[in-house]
CSV table of C-alpha atoms in Angstrom, one decimal:
chain,number,residue,atom,x,y,z
A,32,UNK,CA,43.0,75.2,75.7
A,33,UNK,CA,43.1,78.7,77.2
A,34,UNK,CA,41.1,81.6,75.7
A,35,UNK,CA,44.4,83.4,74.7
A,36,UNK,CA,45.6,80.3,72.9
A,37,UNK,CA,42.3,80.1,71.1
A,38,UNK,CA,42.4,83.8,70.1
A,39,UNK,CA,46.0,83.3,68.8
A,40,UNK,CA,45.1,80.3,66.7
A,41,UNK,CA,42.0,82.1,65.4
A,42,UNK,CA,44.1,85.1,64.4
A,43,UNK,CA,46.5,83.0,62.5
A,44,UNK,CA,43.7,81.2,60.7
A,45,UNK,CA,42.1,84.5,59.7
A,46,UNK,CA,45.4,85.9,58.5
A,47,UNK,CA,46.0,82.8,56.4
A,48,UNK,CA,42.5,83.0,54.9
A,49,UNK,CA,43.0,86.7,54.1
A,50,UNK,CA,46.3,86.1,52.3
A,51,UNK,CA,44.7,83.3,50.3
A,52,UNK,CA,41.8,85.6,49.2
A,53,UNK,CA,44.3,88.4,48.4
A,54,UNK,CA,45.8,86.1,45.7
A,55,UNK,CA,42.4,85.5,44.0
A,56,UNK,CA,43.2,88.3,41.5
A,57,UNK,CA,45.1,88.2,38.3
A,58,UNK,CA,47.3,91.1,39.5
A,59,UNK,CA,50.9,89.9,39.8
A,60,UNK,CA,53.7,88.2,37.8
A,61,UNK,CA,52.9,85.1,35.7
A,62,UNK,CA,54.7,82.7,33.5
A,63,UNK,CA,52.8,81.7,30.3
A,64,UNK,CA,53.1,78.1,29.2
A,65,UNK,CA,53.7,77.0,25.6
A,66,UNK,CA,50.7,74.9,24.4
A,67,UNK,CA,53.0,72.5,22.4
A,68,UNK,CA,56.0,72.1,24.6
A,69,UNK,CA,54.6,72.7,28.1
A,70,UNK,CA,57.6,75.0,28.9
A,71,UNK,CA,57.5,78.5,30.3
A,72,UNK,CA,57.4,80.9,27.4
A,73,UNK,CA,57.2,84.5,28.7
A,74,UNK,CA,56.8,86.5,31.9
A,75,UNK,CA,53.7,88.7,32.1
A,76,UNK,CA,53.2,91.5,34.7
A,77,UNK,CA,49.5,92.3,35.3
A,78,UNK,CA,48.7,95.5,37.1
A,79,UNK,CA,45.5,97.2,38.4
A,80,UNK,CA,45.0,100.9,37.3
A,81,UNK,CA,41.9,102.2,38.9
A,82,UNK,CA,40.0,98.9,38.8
A,83,UNK,CA,41.1,98.1,35.2
A,84,UNK,CA,43.7,95.5,34.6
A,85,UNK,CA,46.5,95.6,32.0
A,86,UNK,CA,49.4,93.3,31.4
A,87,UNK,CA,52.8,93.5,29.7
A,88,UNK,CA,55.4,91.1,28.5
A,89,UNK,CA,58.4,91.8,30.8
A,90,UNK,CA,60.7,89.1,29.5
A,91,UNK,CA,61.0,86.1,27.2
A,92,UNK,CA,61.8,82.8,28.8
A,93,UNK,CA,62.7,81.0,25.5
A,94,UNK,CA,66.2,80.3,24.3
A,95,UNK,CA,65.0,80.3,20.6
A,96,UNK,CA,67.1,82.8,18.6
A,97,UNK,CA,64.5,82.6,15.8
A,98,UNK,CA,61.6,83.7,18.1
A,99,UNK,CA,59.8,86.8,16.9
A,100,UNK,CA,61.1,90.1,18.5
A,101,UNK,CA,58.4,92.5,17.1
A,102,UNK,CA,54.7,92.2,16.4
A,103,UNK,CA,54.7,92.8,12.7
A,104,UNK,CA,51.2,91.3,12.3
A,105,UNK,CA,49.6,93.6,14.9
A,106,UNK,CA,46.8,95.7,13.5
A,107,UNK,CA,46.7,98.6,16.0
A,108,UNK,CA,49.2,100.9,17.8
A,109,UNK,CA,51.4,97.9,18.7
A,110,UNK,CA,52.3,97.1,15.1
A,111,UNK,CA,56.1,96.9,14.8
A,112,UNK,CA,56.6,97.2,18.5
A,113,UNK,CA,59.0,95.1,20.4
A,114,UNK,CA,57.2,92.2,22.1
A,115,UNK,CA,59.2,92.7,25.3
A,116,UNK,CA,57.6,95.6,27.1
A,117,UNK,CA,54.4,95.3,25.0
A,118,UNK,CA,51.0,95.7,26.6
A,119,UNK,CA,49.1,92.5,25.6
A,120,UNK,CA,46.2,92.7,28.1
A,121,UNK,CA,43.9,95.7,28.0
A,122,UNK,CA,40.7,96.7,29.7
A,123,UNK,CA,40.0,93.7,31.9
A,124,UNK,CA,37.6,94.4,34.8
A,125,UNK,CA,36.0,92.2,37.5
A,126,UNK,CA,32.7,90.7,36.6
A,127,UNK,CA,30.3,92.0,39.3
A,128,UNK,CA,27.9,88.9,39.3
A,129,UNK,CA,30.6,86.2,39.2
A,130,UNK,CA,33.2,85.9,42.0
A,131,UNK,CA,36.8,85.7,40.8
A,132,UNK,CA,36.0,86.2,37.1
A,133,UNK,CA,37.8,89.0,35.3
A,134,UNK,CA,36.6,89.9,31.9
A,135,UNK,CA,34.6,93.1,31.4
A,136,UNK,CA,35.1,93.1,27.7
A,137,UNK,CA,38.9,93.2,28.1
A,138,UNK,CA,41.2,92.0,25.3
A,139,UNK,CA,44.4,89.9,25.0
A,140,UNK,CA,46.8,90.1,22.1
A,141,UNK,CA,48.8,87.1,20.8
A,142,UNK,CA,51.9,88.9,19.6
A,143,UNK,CA,53.0,85.8,17.6
A,144,UNK,CA,50.1,86.2,15.2
A,145,UNK,CA,48.9,89.7,15.9
A,146,UNK,CA,45.3,88.6,16.8
A,147,UNK,CA,43.3,90.3,19.5
A,148,UNK,CA,40.9,88.1,21.5
A,149,UNK,CA,38.2,88.9,24.1
A,150,UNK,CA,39.6,87.5,27.3
A,151,UNK,CA,38.3,86.0,30.5
A,152,UNK,CA,40.6,85.2,33.5
A,153,UNK,CA,39.9,83.1,36.5
A,154,UNK,CA,42.4,82.5,39.3
A,155,UNK,CA,42.6,78.9,40.3
A,156,UNK,CA,44.1,76.8,43.2
A,157,UNK,CA,44.1,79.7,45.6
A,158,UNK,CA,45.6,82.1,43.0
A,159,UNK,CA,48.6,79.9,42.2
A,160,UNK,CA,47.4,79.5,38.6
A,161,UNK,CA,45.4,81.7,36.3
A,162,UNK,CA,43.1,80.3,33.6
A,163,UNK,CA,43.3,82.6,30.6
A,164,UNK,CA,40.7,82.1,27.9
A,165,UNK,CA,40.8,84.1,24.7
A,166,UNK,CA,37.6,84.2,22.5
A,167,UNK,CA,37.1,85.0,18.9
A,168,UNK,CA,33.4,84.5,18.2
A,169,UNK,CA,32.3,81.1,19.4
A,170,UNK,CA,35.9,79.8,19.3
A,171,UNK,CA,38.3,80.0,22.2
A,172,UNK,CA,41.7,78.9,23.4
A,173,UNK,CA,42.6,78.3,27.1
A,174,UNK,CA,45.9,78.6,28.8
A,175,UNK,CA,47.0,78.1,32.4
A,176,UNK,CA,49.6,80.6,33.6
A,177,UNK,CA,51.7,80.1,36.8
A,178,UNK,CA,52.0,82.8,39.4
A,179,UNK,CA,55.6,83.8,40.2
A,180,UNK,CA,56.7,85.0,43.6
């Protein structure tokens, strides 16, 4: 193998590794999965604003005409708002002592019941999946979301 071939292969390997690490963040578009049916439920867009993550419901993926359209049970400024377009993730920051853990006291809202949970998010499988865990005291619920292109 020539030195130029080796350099070329090394460059491709480093570019591939860099793109893999770039996905180890919650920033992006995700499909939430229904706990009961296993089907995609909603599309969430997570963005980074100055090192703090927030996320909005950008569309519903359900065909249920009886699905809730507004968050009537919400207790804060989101009460009565349309679920589509609603910010359901607020104040999530990277944890400085744990690689690929995003929490920082951030919150996630379940617009179906109006409850706000402390959230922790961990990208999995090279960033293809996102483990989202909402806590209320010692109790928690975990979902796995799927990254969309």
